[in-house]
XYZ file of C-alpha atoms in Angstrom:
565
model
C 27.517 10.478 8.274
C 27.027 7.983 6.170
C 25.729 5.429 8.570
C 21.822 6.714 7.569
C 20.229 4.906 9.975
C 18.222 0.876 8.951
C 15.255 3.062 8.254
C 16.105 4.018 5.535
C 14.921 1.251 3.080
C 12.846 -0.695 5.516
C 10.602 2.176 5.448
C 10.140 2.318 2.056
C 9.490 -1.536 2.412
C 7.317 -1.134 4.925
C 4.573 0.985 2.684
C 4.498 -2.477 0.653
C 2.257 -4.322 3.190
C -0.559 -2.020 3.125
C -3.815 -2.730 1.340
C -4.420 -2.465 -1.997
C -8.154 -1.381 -1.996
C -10.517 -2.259 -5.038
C -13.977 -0.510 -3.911
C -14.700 2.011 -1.253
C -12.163 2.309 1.509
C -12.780 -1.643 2.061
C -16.035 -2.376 0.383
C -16.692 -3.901 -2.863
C -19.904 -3.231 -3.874
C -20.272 -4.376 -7.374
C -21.476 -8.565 -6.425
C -23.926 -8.463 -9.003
C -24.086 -7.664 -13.121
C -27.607 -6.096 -12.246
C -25.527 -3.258 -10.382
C -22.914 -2.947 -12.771
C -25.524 -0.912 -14.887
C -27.488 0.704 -12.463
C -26.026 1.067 -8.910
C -28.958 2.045 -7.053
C -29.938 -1.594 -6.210
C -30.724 -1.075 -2.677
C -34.637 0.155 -3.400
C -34.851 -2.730 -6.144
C -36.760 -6.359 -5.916
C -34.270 -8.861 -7.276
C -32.422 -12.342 -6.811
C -29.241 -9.866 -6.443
C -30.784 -8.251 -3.368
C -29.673 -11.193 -1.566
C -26.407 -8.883 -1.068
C -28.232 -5.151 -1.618
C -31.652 -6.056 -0.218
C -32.136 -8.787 2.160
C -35.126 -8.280 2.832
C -37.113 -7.702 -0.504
C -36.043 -10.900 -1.797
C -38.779 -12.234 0.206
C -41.208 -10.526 -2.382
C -39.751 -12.532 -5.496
C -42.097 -15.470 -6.344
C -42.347 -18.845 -4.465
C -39.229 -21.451 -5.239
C -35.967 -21.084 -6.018
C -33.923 -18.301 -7.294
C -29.928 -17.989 -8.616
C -27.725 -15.717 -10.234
C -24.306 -16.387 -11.349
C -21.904 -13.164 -11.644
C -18.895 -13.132 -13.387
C -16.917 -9.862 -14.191
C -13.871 -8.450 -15.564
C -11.796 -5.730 -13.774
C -8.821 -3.574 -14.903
C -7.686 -0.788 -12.583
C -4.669 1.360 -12.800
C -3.469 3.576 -9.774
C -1.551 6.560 -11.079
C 0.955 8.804 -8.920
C 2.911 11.848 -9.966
C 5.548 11.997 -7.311
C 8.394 15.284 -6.578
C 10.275 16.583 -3.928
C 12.791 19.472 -2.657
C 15.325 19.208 -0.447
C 15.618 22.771 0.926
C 19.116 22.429 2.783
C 20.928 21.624 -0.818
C 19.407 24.419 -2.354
C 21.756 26.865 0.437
C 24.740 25.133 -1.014
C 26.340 25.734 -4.211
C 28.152 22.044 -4.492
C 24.384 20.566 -3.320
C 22.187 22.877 -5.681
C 22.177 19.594 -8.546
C 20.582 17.064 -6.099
C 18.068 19.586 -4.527
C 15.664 17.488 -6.756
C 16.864 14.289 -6.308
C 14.797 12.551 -9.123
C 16.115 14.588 -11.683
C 19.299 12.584 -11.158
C 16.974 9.237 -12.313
C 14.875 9.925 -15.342
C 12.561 12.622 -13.699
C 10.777 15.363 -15.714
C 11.952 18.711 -16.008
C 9.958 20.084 -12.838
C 11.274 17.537 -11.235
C 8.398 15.322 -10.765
C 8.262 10.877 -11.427
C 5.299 9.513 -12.469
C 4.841 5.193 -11.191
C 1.988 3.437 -12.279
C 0.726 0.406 -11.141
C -1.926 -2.096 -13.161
C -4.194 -4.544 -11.187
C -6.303 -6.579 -13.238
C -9.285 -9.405 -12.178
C -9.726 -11.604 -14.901
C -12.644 -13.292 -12.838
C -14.442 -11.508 -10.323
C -17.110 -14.462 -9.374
C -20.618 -13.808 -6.888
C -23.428 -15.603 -6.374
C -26.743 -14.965 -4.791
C -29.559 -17.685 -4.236
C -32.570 -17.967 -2.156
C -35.258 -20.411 -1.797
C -39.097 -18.643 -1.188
C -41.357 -20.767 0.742
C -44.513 -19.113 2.235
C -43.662 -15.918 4.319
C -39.641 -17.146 4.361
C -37.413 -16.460 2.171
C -33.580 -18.842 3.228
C -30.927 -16.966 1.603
C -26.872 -17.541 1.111
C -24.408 -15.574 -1.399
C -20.982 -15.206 -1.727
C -18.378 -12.527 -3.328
C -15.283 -10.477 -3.056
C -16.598 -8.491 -0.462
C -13.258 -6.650 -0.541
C -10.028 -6.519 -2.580
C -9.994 -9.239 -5.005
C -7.247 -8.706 -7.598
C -3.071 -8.270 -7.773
C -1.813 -4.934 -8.214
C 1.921 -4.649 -9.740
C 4.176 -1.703 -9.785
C 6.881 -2.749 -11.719
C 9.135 0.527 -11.137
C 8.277 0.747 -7.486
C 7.027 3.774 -5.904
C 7.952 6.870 -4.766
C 8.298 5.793 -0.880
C 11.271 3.181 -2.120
C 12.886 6.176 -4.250
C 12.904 9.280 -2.631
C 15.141 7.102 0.252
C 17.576 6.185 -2.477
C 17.426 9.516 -4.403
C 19.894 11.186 -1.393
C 22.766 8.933 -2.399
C 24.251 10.749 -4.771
C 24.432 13.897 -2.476
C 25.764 11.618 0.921
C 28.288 9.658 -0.944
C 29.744 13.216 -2.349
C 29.698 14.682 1.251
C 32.157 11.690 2.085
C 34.043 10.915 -0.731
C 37.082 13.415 0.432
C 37.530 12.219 3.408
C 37.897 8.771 1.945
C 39.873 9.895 -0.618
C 42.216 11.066 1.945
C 42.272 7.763 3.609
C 42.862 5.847 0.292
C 45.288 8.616 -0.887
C 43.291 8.854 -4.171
C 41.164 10.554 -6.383
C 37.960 10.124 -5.968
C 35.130 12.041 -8.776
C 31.743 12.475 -7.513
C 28.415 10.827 -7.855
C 26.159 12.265 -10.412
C 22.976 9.972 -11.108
C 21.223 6.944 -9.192
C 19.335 4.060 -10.148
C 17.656 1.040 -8.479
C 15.294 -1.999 -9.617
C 12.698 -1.945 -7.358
C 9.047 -4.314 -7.826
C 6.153 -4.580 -5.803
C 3.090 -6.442 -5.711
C 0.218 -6.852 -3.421
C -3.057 -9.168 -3.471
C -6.149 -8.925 -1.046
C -8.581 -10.722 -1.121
C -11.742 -10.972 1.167
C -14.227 -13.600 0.928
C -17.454 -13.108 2.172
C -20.357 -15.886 2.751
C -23.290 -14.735 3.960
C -26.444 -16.615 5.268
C -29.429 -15.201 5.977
C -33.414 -15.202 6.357
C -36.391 -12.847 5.453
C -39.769 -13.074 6.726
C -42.603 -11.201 5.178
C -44.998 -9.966 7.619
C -47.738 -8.604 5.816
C -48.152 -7.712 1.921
C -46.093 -4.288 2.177
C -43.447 -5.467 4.672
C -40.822 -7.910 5.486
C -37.550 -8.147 7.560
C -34.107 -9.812 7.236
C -31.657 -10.827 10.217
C -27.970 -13.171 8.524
C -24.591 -13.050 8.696
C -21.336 -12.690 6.581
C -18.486 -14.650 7.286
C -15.335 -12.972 6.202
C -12.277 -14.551 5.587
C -9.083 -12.524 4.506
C -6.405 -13.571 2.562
C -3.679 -10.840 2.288
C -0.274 -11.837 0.444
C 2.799 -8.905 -0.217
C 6.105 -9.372 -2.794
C 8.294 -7.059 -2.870
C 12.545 -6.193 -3.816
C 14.867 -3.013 -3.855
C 18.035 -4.997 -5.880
C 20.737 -3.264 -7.490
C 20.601 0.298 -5.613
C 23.337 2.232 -8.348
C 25.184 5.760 -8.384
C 27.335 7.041 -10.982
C 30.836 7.417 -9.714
C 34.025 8.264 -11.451
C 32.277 8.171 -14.412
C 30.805 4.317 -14.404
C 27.096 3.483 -12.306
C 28.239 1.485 -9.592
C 26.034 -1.063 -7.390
C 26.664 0.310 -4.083
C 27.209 -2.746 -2.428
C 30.185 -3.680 -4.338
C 31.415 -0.274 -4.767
C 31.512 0.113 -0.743
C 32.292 -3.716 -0.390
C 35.741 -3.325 -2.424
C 36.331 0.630 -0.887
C 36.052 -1.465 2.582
C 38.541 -3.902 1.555
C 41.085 -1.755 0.324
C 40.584 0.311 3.424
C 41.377 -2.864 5.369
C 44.083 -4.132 3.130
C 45.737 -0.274 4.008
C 44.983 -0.657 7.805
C 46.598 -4.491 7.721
C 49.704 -2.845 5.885
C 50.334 -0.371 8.482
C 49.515 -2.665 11.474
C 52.578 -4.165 10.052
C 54.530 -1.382 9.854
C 53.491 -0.459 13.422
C 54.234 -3.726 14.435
C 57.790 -4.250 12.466
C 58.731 -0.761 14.155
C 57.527 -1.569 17.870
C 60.376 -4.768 17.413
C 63.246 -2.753 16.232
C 62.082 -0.088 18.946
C 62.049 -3.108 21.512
C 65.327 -4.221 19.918
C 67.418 -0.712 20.474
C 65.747 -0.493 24.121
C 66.847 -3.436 25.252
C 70.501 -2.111 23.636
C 70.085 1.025 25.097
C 69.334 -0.493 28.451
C 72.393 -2.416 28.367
C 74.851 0.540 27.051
C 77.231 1.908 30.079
C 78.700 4.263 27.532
C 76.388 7.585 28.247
C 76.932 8.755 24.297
C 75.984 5.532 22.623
C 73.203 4.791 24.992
C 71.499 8.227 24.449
C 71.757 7.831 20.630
C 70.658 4.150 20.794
C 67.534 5.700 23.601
C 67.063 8.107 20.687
C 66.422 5.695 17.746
C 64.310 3.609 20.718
C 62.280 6.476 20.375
C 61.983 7.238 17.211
C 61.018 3.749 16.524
C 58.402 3.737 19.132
C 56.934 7.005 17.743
C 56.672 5.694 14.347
C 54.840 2.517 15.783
C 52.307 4.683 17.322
C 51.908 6.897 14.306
C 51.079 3.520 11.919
C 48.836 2.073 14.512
C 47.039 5.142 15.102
C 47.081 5.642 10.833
C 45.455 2.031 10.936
C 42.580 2.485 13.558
C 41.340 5.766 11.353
C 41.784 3.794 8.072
C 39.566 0.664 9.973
C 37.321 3.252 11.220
C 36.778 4.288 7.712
C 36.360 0.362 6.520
C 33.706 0.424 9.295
C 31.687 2.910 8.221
C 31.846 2.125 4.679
C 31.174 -1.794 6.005
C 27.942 -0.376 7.708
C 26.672 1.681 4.619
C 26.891 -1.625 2.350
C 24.932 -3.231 4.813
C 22.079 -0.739 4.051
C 22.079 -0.931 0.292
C 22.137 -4.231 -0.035
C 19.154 -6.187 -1.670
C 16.360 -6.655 0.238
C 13.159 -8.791 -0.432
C 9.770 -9.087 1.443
C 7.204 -12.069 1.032
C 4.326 -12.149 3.503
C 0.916 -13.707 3.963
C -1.628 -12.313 6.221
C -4.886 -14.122 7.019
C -7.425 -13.403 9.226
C -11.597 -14.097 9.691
C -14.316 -12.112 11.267
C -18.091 -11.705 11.460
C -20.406 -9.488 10.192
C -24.104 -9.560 11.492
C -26.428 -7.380 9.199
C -30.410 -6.671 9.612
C -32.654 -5.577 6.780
C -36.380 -4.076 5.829
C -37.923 -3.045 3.512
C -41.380 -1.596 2.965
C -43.854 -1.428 -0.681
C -47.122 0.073 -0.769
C -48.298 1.321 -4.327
C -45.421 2.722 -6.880
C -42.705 2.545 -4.270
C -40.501 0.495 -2.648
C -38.279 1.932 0.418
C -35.654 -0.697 1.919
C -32.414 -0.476 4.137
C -29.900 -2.599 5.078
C -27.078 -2.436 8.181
C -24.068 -4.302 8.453
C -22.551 -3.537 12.038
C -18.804 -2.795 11.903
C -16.642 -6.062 12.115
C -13.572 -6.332 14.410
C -10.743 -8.653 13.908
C -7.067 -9.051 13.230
C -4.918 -10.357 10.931
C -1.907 -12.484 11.411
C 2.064 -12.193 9.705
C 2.920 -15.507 7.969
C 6.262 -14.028 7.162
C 8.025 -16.265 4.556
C 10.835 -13.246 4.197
C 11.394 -10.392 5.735
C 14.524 -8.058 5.327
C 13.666 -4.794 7.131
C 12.369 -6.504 10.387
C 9.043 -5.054 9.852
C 6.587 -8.087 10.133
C 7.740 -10.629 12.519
C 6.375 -13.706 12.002
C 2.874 -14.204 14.063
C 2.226 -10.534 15.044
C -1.167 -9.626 14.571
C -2.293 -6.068 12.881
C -6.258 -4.812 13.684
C -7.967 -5.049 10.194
C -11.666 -4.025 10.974
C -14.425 -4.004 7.951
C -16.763 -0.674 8.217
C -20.130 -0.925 9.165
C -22.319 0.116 6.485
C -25.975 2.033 6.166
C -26.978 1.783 3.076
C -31.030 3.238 2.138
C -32.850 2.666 -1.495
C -35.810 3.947 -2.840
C -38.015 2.872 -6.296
C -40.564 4.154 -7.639
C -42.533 2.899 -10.413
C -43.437 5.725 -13.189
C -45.041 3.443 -15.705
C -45.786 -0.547 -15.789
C -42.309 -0.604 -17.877
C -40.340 2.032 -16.456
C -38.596 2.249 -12.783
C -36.397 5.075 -10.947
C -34.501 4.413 -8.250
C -32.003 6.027 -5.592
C -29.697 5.077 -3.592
C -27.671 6.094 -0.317
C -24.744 4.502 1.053
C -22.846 5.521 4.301
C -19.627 3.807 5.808
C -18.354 3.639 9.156
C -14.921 3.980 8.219
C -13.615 5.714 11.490
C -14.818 3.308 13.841
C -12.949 0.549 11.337
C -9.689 0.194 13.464
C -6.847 -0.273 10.830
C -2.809 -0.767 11.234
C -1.610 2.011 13.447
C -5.052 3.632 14.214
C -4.479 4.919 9.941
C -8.519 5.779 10.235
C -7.966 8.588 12.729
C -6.484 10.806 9.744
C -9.742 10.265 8.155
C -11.795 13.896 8.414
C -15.067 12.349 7.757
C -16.614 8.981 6.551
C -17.247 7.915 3.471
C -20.785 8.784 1.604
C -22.080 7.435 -1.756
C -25.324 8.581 -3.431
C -26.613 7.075 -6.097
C -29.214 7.282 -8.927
C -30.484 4.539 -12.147
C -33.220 3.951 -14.314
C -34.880 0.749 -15.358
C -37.278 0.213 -18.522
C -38.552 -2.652 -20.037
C -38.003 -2.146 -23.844
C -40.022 -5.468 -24.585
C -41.597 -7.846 -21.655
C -38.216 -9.939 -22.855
C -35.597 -7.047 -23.062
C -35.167 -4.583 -19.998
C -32.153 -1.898 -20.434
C -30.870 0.368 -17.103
C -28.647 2.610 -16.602
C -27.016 4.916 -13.475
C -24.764 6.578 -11.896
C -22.735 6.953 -8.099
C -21.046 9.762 -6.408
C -18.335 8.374 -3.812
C -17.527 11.105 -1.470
C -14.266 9.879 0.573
C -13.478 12.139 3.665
C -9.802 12.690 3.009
C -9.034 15.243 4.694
C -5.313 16.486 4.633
C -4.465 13.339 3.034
C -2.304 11.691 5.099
C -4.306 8.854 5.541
C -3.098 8.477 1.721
C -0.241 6.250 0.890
C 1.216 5.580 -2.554
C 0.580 1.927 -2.089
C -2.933 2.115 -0.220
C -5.136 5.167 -1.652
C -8.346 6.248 -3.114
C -10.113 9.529 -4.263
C -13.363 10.909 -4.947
C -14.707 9.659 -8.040
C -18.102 9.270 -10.142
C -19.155 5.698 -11.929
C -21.277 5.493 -14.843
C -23.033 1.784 -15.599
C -25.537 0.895 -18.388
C -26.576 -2.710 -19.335
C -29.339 -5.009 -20.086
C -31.116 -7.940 -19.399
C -32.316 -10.446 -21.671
C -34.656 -13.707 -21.847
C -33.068 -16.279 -23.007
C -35.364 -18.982 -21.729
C -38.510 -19.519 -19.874
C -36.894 -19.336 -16.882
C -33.278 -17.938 -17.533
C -32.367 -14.502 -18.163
C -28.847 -13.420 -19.369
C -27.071 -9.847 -17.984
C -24.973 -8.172 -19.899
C -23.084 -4.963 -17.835
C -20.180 -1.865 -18.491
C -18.889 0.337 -16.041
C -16.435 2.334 -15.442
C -15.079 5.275 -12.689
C -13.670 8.515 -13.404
C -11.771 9.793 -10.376
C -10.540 13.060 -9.330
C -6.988 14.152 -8.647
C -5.830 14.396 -5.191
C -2.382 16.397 -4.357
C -1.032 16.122 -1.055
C 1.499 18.292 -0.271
C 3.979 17.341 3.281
C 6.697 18.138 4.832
C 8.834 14.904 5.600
C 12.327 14.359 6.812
C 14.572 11.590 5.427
C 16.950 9.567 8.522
C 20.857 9.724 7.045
C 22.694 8.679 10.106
C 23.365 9.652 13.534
C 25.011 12.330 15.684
C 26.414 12.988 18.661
C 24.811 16.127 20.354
C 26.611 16.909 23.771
C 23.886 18.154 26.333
C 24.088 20.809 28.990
C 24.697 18.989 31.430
C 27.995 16.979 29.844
C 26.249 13.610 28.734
C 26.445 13.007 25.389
C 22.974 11.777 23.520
C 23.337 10.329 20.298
C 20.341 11.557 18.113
C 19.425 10.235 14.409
C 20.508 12.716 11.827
C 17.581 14.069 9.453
C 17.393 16.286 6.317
C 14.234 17.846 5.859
C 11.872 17.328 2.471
C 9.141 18.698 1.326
C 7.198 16.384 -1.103
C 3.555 16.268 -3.115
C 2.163 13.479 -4.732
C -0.787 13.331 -7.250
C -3.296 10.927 -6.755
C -5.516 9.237 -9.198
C -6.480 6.321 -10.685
C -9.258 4.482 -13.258
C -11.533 1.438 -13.268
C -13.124 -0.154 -16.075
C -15.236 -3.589 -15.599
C -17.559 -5.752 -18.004
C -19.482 -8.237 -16.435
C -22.193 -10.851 -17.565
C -24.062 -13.400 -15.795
C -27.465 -16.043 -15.012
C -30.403 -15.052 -13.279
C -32.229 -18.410 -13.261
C -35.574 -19.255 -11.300
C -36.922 -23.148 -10.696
C-alpha cells in the first residue's frame, strides 16, 4: 500500500536533532594553544593547567597569570552511504530499484557519498589565576563541548534511503490507478529531493576553582565547572520528485491533481447514480400504479434496471474515492517538512586535582565526576511530531580521569605523557544511545618541549583516541566519531618582559569505520487476519540491508597571550 506509514520521513528528520560532536564523544579538549602543539599537558606546569592541571598552577610564581586562546577549526564529516533491497532483486519488474540510489546520481556500486563542513572561525578560552602564598584562586572558560555549525547541504543518507523506495511503490500502484482513471499510466524511473540540514552545539563551560600547595613537592585542587548548553537544529526535505511518464514530478502535486481527478470521476458518477435512482423512483412509482399486469412488469423491469445501474455508479464512486483517499494520504507524507529547534540545558561538574614534583618529574591527575542533567525542546517548528515543545532529553557530560607525567631530560628539554579516560557509559544520552557503546573511550598521549633560546621554546606531540565502538550502532550519520591520531607542533615566543605569544597547528587523521545493518523501511500497513478471527492491522516493512563508511578530518591553527603581572 501506498499509505507507508508517518515514519517514514519523520524518521529521517528525527536523526537531525542529534549532536554534532567536535572532540571526544563530548569533550573538547583543545582550551589552550599550548596543547594544540603538544597534547600531553596534563604532567606540565603552566597558566593553561588551569583547565589540564589544577593543581600545578599553584607552582607558577606569585601574582597574576592569563592566557588568551583563540583558534581556528575546520572539520568535515564524510559518509559513503549504499543499500540493497533483497525482495526487488526476486522480481524481474523490481530488479532496477534493488539499489535505490542508483536511481539519484549514485555510483556504479551503488553507493552516495554526503559530506558535511563545520567550520569555527573563533574558538575563544581563557585561563587565569592569581598566586598568593600557598593559594593559588583560579577561573577559565571554553567550549568545553561542541562549539561550531555543521551543514550538510545534500542531506544524509537517513533522509534518502526513505525517499529512494518511491520509485518502486508508486510503480506497484500505478495499474490499479490507471484502471480507476481509465488511463495510461508509464512508470517511475528516477527520484530526487532537496534536502538541508544543519546543527550547532555549543557548551560553555566556567570553571572556578582553588589550589593549595602543601609542601614544596605537593599541592591539591578542589572547583567546579558550570556548564551551560546551547543546542539549536535546522532542517527541510522540500520538493520530494519521481520521474513519471517521462517528466520528474513533485509528488505532492502529482498525487494532489491524481486525487482530484479521482474525485472529479467519483462526483461524476455520484451523479449518474443519483440521476438513475430518480428515473428508477420515477418508473416504480408507475409501476406501482399500473393495473395492466404486461405494462406493469415491463415498467417493474426498467424500475430495476434503473436501480441496478444506480448501485453500480455508486459503488464505481466509493472505489474511485477510495482511490482519491489513498492517494490524498500519500501526498500528505511527501509533502515539505521543516524542523527548527533549540535545546538548552545547565549542569555541574565538580572536579579534584594533585599533583606531585620531586627532582626531574612532575606526576599530576585530574577528575571531573560525571555530570547529570537534561535538556529542554524549545520547538519553534516541528513537522514530524518528534520534539514537542518542553520535553526534556537526558544529556549527561562523561566523567573524565585524565593522568600526566614530565620529566625533565636537560635544563632546556622536557618529555611528557599523557593518559586520558572517559566515562562515556555512565553518560546517560537520548534513548540510553551509550548502552551500544562496547567500551569507553581511552586517549594516550605523548610531546616534547625544548627551549631553543631562553626566549624561543618549540613542542611538539601526538594523541591516540581509542573510541569503544563496538558494532557501531551507537553511530549515526548525523552524530559519529572514529578512532583517529592528532599530530600538533608549535612554539612559544617572548615578545615582552612579561608577555609571551603562542603560535599552534594541528590536525587529526581518522580511520574509516564501516557499519554494515540490516534495517527495514515502514511502507504502509496491512491487515493480517489472526487465528482466532480478529483482524490486527500490522505496519508493512521491506527489509534493507545497508553500510555506511565513516570518516572524517580536523584541521585547527590557533594563537594566543600568555601574560603574567
Amino acid at each position: 500500500s501506498m499509505k507507508y506509514q508517518k515514519t517514514l520521513i519523520a524518521a529521517a528528520l528525527l536523526a537531525m536533532t542529534t549532536p554534532l560532536q567536535a572532540g571526544g564523544l563530548l569533550t573538547n579538549t583543545n582550551q589552550s594553544i599550548a596543547f594544540n602543539r603538544n597534547f600531553a599537558r596534563v604532567g606540565a606546569i603552566g597558566i593553561d593547567g588551569v583547565y589540564f592541571n589544577p593543581a600545578g598552577v599553584v607552582f607558577l610564581d606569585q601574582g597574576f597569570h592569563l592566557s588568551l586562546n583563540f583558534q581556528n577549526v575546520y572539520q568535515t564529516r564524510e559518509i559513503t552511504s549504499s543499500f540493497t533491497v533483497p525482495a526487488f532483486q526476486q522480481i524481474p519488474s523490481l530488479q532496477p530499484f534493488s539499489q535505490p540510489f542508483l536511481l539519484n546520481g549514485g555510483q556504479a556500486d551503488g553507493s552516495k557519498f554526503y559530506k558535511g563542513k563545520a567550520s569555527v572561525p573563533i574558538l575563544p578560552s581563557f585561563q587565569v589565576a592569581y598566586n598568593k602564598d600557598r593559594w593559588s584562586f583560579q577561573a577559565g572558560f571554553g567550549l568545553t563541548g561542541g562549539g561550531g555549525k555543521a551543514t550538510f547541504n545534500d542531506g544524509l543518507p537517513s533522509f534518502e534511503r526513505q525517499v529512494s523506495l518511491l520509485p518502486a511503490l508508486i510503480n506497484q500502484q500505478l495499474p490499479a490507478f490507471a484502471q480507476l482513471l481509465g488511463q495510461q499510466e508509464t512508470p517511475a524511473t528516477s527520484y530526487s529531493m532537496q534536502s538541508y540540514m544543519s546543527g550547532q552545539q555549543y557548551d560553555f563551560g566556567l570553571q572556578l576553582g582553588v589550589a593549595y600547595k602543601v609542601n614544596e613537592h605537593l599541592s591539591v585542587y578542589g572547583g567546579a565547572r558550570f556548564n551551560y548548553i546551547y543546542n539549536k537544529y535546522e532542517g527541510n526535505i522540500t520538493d520530494i520528485s519521481a520521474n513519471v511518464g517521462g517528466n520528474n514530478q513533485n509528488l505532492y502535486g502529482y498525487f494532489d491533481a491524481k486525487a482530484k481527478a479521482l474525485g472529479e470521476k467519483a462526483n461524476v458518477l455520484q451523479a449518474q447514480a443519483a440521476a438513475a435512482q430518480t428515473q428508477a423512483a420515477a418508473y416504480q412509482a408507475q409501476a406501482n400504479a399500473a393495473t395492466d399486469p404486461t405494462v406493469k412488469a415491463q415498467l417493474q423491469g426498467a424500475a430495476d434496471q434503473y436501480a441496478a445501474g444506480a448501485k453500480r455508479a455508486s459503488e464505481g464512486a466509493k472505489l474511485v474515492r477510495a482511490g482519491a483517499d489513498k492517494l490524498n494520504s500519500s501526498k500528505e507524507l511527501v509533502k515539505d517538512r521543516y524542523v527548527d529547534v533549540r535545546q538548552r540545558g545547565w549542569g555541574i561538574t565538580p572536579v579534584l586535582g594533585i599533583d606531585y614534583r620531586s627532582g626531574k618529574w612532575n606526576l599530576a591527575a585530574r577528575y571531573e565526576f560525571t555530570t547529570k542533567f537534561n535538556i529542554e525542546n524549545d520547538t519553534k517548528r516541528d513537522d514530524t511530531h518528534h520534539y514537542e515543545n518542553g520535553v526534556n532529553t537526558p544529556n549527561d557530560l562523561p566523567g573524565i580521569l585524565a593522568l600526566g607525567a614530565q620529566y625533565e631530560v636537560l635544563k632546556n628539554l622536557r618529555v611528557m605523557a599523557g593518559y586520558n579516560y572517559y566515562f562515556d557509559k555512565d553518560a546517560r544520552m537520548d534513548n540510553n544511545k551509550q548502552r551500544f557503546l562496547k567500551k569507553n573511550t581511552q586517549e594516550f598521549l605523548a610531546g616534547v618541549e625544548w627551549d631553543v633560546t631562553p626566549a624561543v621554546t618549540v613542542s611538539a606531540g601526538g594523541q591516540r583516541t581509542l573510541y569503544g565502538l563496538g558494532d557501531g550502532k551507537y553511530l549515526t550519520d548525523l552524530s559519529f566519531v572514529t578512532s583517529s591520531y592528532s599530530f600538533g607542533f608549535g612554539a612559544k615566543v617572548k615578545v615582552a618582559r612579561n608577555i609571551h605569544l603562542n603560535v599552534a597547528y594541528f590536525f587529526t587523521d581518522y580511520s574509516n569505520f564501516k557499519k554494515e545493518y540490516n534495517d527495514a523501511i515502514t511502507v504502509g500497513s496491512q491487515q493480517v487476519t489472526q487465528p482466532d478471527g480478529t483482524v490486527l492491522t500490522q505496519p508493512k516493512t521491506i527489509a534493507t540491508k545497508n553500510t555506511d563508511i565513516f570518516t572524517r578530518t580536523n584541521k585547527v591553527l590557533g594563537v594566543g597571550l600568555d601574560i603574567d603581572f
